[in-house]
mmCIF file with all atom_site columns, C-alpha atoms in Angstrom:
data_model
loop_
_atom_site.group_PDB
_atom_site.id
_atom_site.type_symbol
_atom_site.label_atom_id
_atom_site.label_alt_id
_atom_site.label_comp_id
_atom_site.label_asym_id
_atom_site.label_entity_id
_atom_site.label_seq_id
_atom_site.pdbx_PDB_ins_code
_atom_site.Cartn_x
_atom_site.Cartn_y
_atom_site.Cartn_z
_atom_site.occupancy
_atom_site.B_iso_or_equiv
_atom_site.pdbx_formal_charge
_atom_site.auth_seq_id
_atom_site.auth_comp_id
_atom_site.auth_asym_id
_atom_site.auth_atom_id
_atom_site.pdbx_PDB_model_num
ATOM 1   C CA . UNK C 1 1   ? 16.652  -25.562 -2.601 1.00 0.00 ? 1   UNK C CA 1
ATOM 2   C CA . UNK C 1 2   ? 13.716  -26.136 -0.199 1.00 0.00 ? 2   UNK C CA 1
ATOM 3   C CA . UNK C 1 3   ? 13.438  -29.631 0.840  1.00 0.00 ? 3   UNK C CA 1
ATOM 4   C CA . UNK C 1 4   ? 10.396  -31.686 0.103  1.00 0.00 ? 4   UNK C CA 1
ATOM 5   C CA . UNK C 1 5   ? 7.986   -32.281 3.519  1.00 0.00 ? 5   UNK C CA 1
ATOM 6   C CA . UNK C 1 6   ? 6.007   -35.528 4.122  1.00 0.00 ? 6   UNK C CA 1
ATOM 7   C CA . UNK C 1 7   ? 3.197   -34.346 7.000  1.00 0.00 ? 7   UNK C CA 1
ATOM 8   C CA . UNK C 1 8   ? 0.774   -36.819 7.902  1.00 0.00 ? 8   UNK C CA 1
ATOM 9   C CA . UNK C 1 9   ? -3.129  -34.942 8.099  1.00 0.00 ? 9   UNK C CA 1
ATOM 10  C CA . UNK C 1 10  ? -6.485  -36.105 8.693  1.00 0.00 ? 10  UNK C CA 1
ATOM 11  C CA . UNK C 1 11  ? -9.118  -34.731 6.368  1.00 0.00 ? 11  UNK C CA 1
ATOM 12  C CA . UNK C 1 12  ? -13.084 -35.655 6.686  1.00 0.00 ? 12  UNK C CA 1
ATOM 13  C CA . UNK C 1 13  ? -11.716 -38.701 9.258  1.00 0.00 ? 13  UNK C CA 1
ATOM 14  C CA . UNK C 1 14  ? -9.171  -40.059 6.994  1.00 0.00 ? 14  UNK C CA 1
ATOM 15  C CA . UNK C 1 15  ? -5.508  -40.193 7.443  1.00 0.00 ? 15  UNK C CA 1
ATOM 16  C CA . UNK C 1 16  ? -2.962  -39.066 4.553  1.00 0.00 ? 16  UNK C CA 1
ATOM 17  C CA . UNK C 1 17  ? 0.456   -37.919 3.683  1.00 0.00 ? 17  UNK C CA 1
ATOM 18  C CA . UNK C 1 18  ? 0.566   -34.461 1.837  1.00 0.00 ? 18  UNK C CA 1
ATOM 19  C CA . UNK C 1 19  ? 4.155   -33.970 0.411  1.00 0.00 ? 19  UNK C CA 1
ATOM 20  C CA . UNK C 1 20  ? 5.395   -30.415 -0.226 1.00 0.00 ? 20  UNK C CA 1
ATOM 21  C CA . UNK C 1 21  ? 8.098   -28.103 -0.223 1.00 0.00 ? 21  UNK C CA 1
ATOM 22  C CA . UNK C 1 22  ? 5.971   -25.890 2.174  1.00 0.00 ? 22  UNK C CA 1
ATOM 23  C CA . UNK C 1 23  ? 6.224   -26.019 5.546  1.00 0.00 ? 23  UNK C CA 1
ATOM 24  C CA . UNK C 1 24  ? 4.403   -28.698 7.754  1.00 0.00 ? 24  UNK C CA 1
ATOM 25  C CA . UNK C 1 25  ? 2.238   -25.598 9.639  1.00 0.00 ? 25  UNK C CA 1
ATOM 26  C CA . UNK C 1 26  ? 0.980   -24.345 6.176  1.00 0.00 ? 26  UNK C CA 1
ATOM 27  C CA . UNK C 1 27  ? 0.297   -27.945 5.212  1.00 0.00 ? 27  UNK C CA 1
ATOM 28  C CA . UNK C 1 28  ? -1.820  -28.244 8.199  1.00 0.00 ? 28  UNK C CA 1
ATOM 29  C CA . UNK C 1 29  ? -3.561  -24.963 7.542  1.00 0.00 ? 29  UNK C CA 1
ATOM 30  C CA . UNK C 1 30  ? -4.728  -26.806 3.800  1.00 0.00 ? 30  UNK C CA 1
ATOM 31  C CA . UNK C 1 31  ? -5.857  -29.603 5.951  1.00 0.00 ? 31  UNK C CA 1
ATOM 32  C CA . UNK C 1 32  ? -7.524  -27.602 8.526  1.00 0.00 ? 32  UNK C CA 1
ATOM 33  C CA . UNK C 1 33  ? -8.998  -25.599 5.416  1.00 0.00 ? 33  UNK C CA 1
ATOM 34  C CA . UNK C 1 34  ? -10.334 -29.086 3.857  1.00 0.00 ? 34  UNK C CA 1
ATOM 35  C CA . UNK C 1 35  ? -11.902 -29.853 6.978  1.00 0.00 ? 35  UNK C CA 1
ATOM 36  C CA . UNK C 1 36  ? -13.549 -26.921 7.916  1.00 0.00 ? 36  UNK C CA 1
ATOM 37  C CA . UNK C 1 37  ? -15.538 -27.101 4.066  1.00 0.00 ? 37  UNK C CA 1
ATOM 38  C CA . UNK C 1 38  ? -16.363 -30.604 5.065  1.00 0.00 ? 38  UNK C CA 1
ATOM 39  C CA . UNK C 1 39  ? -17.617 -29.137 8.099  1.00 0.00 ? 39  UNK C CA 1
ATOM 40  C CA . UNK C 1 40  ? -19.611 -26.424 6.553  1.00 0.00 ? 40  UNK C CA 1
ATOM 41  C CA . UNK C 1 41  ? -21.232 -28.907 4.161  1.00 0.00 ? 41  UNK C CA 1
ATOM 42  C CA . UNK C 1 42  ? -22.394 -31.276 7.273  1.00 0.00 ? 42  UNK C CA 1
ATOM 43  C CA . UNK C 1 43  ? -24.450 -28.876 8.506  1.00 0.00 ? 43  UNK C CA 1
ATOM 44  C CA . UNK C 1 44  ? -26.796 -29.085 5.545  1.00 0.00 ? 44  UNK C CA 1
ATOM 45  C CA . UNK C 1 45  ? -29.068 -32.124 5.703  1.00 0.00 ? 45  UNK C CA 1
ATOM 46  C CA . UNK C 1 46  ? -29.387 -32.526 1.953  1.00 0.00 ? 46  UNK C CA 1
ATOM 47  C CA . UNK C 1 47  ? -25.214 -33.041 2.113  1.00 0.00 ? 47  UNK C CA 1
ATOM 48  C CA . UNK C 1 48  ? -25.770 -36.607 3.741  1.00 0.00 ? 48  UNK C CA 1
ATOM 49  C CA . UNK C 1 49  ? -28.080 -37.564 0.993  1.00 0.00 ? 49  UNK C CA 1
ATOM 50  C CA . UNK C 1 50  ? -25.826 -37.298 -1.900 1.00 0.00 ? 50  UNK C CA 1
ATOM 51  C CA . UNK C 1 51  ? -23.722 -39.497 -3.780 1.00 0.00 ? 51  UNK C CA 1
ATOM 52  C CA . UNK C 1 52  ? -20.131 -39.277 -2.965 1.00 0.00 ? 52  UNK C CA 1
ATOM 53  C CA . UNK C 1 53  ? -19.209 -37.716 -6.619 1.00 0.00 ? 53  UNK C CA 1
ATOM 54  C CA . UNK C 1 54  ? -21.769 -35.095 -6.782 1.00 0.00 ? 54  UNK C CA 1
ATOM 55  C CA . UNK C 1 55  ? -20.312 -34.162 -2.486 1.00 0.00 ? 55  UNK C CA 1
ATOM 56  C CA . UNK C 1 56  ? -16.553 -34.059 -4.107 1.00 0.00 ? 56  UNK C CA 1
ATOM 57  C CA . UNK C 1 57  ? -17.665 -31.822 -6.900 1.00 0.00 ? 57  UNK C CA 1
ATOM 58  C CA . UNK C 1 58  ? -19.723 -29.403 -4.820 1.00 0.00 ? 58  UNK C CA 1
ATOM 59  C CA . UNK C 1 59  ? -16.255 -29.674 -2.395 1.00 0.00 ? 59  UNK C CA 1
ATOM 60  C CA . UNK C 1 60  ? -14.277 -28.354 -5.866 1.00 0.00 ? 60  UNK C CA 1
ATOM 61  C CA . UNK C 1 61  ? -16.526 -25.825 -6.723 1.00 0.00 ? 61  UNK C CA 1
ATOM 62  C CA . UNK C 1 62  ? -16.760 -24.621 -3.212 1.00 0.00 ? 62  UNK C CA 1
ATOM 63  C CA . UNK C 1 63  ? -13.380 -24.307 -2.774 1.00 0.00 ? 63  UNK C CA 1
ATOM 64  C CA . UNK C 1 64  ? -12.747 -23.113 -6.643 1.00 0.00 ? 64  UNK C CA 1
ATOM 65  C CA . UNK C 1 65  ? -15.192 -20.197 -5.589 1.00 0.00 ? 65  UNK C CA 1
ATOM 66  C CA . UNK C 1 66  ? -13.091 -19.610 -2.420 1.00 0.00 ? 66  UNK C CA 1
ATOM 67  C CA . UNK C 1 67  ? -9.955  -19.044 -4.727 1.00 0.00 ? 67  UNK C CA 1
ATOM 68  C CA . UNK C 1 68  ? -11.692 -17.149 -7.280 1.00 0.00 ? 68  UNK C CA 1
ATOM 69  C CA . UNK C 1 69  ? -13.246 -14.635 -4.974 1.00 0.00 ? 69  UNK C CA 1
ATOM 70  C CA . UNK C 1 70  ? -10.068 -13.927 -3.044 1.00 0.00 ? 70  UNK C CA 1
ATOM 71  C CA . UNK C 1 71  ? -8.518  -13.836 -6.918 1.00 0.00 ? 71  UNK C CA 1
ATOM 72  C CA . UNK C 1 72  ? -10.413 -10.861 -7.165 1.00 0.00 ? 72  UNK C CA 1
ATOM 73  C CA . UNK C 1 73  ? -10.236 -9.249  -3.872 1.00 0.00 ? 73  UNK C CA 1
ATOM 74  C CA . UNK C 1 74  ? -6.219  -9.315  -4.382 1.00 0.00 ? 74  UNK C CA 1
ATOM 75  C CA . UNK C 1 75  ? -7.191  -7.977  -7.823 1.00 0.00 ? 75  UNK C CA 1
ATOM 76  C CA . UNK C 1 76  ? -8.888  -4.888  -6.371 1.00 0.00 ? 76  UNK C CA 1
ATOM 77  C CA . UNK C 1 77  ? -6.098  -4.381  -3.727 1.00 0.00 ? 77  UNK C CA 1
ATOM 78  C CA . UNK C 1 78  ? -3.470  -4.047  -6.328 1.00 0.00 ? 78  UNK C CA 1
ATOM 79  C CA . UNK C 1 79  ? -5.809  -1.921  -8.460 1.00 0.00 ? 79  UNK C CA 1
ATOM 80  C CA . UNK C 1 80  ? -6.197  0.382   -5.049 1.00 0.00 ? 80  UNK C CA 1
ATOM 81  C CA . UNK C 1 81  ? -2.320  0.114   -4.375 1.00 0.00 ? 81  UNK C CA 1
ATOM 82  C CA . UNK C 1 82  ? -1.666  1.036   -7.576 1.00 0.00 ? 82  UNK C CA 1
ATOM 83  C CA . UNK C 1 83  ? -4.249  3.922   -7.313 1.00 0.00 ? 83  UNK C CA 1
ATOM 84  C CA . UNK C 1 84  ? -2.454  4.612   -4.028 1.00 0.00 ? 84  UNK C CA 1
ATOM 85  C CA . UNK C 1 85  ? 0.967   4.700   -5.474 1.00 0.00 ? 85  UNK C CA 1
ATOM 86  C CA . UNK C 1 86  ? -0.122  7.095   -8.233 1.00 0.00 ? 86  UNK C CA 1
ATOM 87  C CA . UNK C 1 87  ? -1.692  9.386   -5.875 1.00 0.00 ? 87  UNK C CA 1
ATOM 88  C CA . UNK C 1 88  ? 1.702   9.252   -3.911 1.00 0.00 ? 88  UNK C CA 1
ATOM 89  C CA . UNK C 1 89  ? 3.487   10.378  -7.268 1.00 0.00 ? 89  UNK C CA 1
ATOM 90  C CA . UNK C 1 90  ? 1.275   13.538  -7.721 1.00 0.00 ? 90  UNK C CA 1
ATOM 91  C CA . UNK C 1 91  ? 1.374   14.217  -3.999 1.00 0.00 ? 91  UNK C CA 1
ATOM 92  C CA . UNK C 1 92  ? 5.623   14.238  -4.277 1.00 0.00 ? 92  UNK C CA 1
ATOM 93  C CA . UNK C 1 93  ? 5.966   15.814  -7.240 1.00 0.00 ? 93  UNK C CA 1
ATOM 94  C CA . UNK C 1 94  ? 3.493   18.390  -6.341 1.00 0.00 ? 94  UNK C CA 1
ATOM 95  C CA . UNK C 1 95  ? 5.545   18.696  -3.101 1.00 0.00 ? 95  UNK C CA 1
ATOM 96  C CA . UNK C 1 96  ? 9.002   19.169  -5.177 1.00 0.00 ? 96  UNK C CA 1
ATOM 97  C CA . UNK C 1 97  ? 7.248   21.558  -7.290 1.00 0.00 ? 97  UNK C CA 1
ATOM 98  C CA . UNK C 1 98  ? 5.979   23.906  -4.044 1.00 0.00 ? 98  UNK C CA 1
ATOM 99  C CA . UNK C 1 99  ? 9.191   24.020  -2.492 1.00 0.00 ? 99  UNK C CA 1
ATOM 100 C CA . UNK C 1 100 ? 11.123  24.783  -5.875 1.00 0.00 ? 100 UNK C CA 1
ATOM 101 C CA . UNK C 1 101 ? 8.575   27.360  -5.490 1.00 0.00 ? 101 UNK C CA 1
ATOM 102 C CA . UNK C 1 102 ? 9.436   28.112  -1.962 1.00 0.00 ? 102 UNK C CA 1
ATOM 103 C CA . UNK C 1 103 ? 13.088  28.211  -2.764 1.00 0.00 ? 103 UNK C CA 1
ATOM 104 C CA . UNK C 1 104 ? 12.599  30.701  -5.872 1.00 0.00 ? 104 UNK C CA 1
ATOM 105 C CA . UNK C 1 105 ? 9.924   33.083  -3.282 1.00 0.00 ? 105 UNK C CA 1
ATOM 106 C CA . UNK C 1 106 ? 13.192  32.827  -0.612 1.00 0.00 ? 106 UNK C CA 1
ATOM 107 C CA . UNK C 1 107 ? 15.492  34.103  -3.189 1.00 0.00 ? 107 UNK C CA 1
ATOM 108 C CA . UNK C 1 108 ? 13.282  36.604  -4.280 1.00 0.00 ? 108 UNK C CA 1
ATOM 109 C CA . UNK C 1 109 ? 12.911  37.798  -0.372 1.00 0.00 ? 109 UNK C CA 1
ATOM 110 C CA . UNK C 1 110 ? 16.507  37.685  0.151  1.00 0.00 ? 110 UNK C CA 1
ATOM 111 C CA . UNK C 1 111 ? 16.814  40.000  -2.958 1.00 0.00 ? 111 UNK C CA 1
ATOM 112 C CA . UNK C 1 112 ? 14.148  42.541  -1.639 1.00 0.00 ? 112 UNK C CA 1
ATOM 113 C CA . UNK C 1 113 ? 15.803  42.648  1.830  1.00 0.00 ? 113 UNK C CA 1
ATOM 114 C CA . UNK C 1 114 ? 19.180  43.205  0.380  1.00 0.00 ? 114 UNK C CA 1
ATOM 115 C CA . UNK C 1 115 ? 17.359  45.954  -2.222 1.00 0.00 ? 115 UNK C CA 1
ATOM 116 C CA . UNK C 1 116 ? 15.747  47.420  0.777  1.00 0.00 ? 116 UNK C CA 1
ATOM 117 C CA . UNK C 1 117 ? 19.107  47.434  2.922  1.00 0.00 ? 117 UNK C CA 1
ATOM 118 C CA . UNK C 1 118 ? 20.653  49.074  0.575  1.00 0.00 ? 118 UNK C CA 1
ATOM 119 C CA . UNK C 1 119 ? 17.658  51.931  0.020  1.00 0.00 ? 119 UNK C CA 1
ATOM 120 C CA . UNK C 1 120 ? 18.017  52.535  3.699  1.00 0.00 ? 120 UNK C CA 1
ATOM 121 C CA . UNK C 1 121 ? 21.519  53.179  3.306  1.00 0.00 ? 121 UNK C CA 1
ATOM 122 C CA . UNK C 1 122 ? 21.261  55.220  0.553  1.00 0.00 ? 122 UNK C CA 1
ATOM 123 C CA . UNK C 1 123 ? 18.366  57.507  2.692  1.00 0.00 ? 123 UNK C CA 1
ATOM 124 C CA . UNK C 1 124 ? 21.203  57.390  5.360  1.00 0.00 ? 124 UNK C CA 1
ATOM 125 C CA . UNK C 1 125 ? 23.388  59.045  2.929  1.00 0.00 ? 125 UNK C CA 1
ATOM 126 C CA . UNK C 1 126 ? 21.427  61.478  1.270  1.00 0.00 ? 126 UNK C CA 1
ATOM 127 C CA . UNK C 1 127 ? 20.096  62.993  4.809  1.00 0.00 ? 127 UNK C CA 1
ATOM 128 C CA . UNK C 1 128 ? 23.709  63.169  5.467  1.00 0.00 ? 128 UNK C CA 1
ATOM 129 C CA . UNK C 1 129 ? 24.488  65.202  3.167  1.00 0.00 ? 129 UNK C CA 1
ATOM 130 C CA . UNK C 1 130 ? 21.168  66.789  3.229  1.00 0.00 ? 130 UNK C CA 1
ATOM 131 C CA . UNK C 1 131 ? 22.491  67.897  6.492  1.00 0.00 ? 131 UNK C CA 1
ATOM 132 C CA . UNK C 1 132 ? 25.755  68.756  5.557  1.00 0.00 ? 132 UNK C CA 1
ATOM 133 C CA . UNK C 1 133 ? 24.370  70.925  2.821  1.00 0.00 ? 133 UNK C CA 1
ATOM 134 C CA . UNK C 1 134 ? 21.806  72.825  5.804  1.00 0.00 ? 134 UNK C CA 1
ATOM 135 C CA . UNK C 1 135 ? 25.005  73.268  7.804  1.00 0.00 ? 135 UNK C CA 1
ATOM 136 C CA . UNK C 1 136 ? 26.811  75.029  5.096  1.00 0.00 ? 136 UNK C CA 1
ATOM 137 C CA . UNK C 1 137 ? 24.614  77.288  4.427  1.00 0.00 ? 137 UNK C CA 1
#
């Protein structure tokens, strides 16, 4: 079992402890994540004029939007792996089917060159005796 991490982090200029069973880097990335939203919102004047609710529930929604859009984005990759995969089914199978194919054609080629072998061999014999017969006569 994973053991539970204590990291200290500073987010928006205040100190905490985040506890986790993640690793102190990726608990650092959330901070660093936290930070750079508080960042973003900074820039806009209007930010420094609200109350401190209204800036924490623009913070949720901003960050509920960040999960929600990369939801989907992970949605549509697995819809295009899947697509991907499926595509990669038709391609093998379609590949198994051509060289069944390929072996069957062989066969049939190995059958013709055998059938033509021996045709020559029976031309080789009947000029033989076609010109055993002219030598007889």
């Amino acid at each position: 079992m994973k053991e539970l991490n204590d990291v200290e982090v500073i987010i928006n200029n205040k100190r905490y402890t985040l506890c986790g069973y993640e690793s102190d880097a990726y608990l650092q990335m959330v901070a660093s994540y936290i930070n750079d939203k508080y960042d973003l919102f900074k820039q806009q004047d209007s930010y420094a004029r609200l109350e401190t609710d209204i800036k924490n529930t623009l913070m949720q929604i901003n960050i509920a939007d960040d999960y929600f859009k990369e939801k989907e984005k992970v949605r549509t990759l697995e819809d295009e792996l899947e697509a991907k995969n499926n595509e990669l089914f038709d391609i093998k199978h379609e590949v198994i089917s051509l060289q069944t194919k390929l072996d069957e054609l062989k066969k049939e080629l190995d059958k013709e060159k055998e059938d033509s072998i021996e045709a020559q061999k029976q031309i080789v014999k009947l000029e033989t005796e076609l010109k055993e017969r002219e030598h007889k006569k």
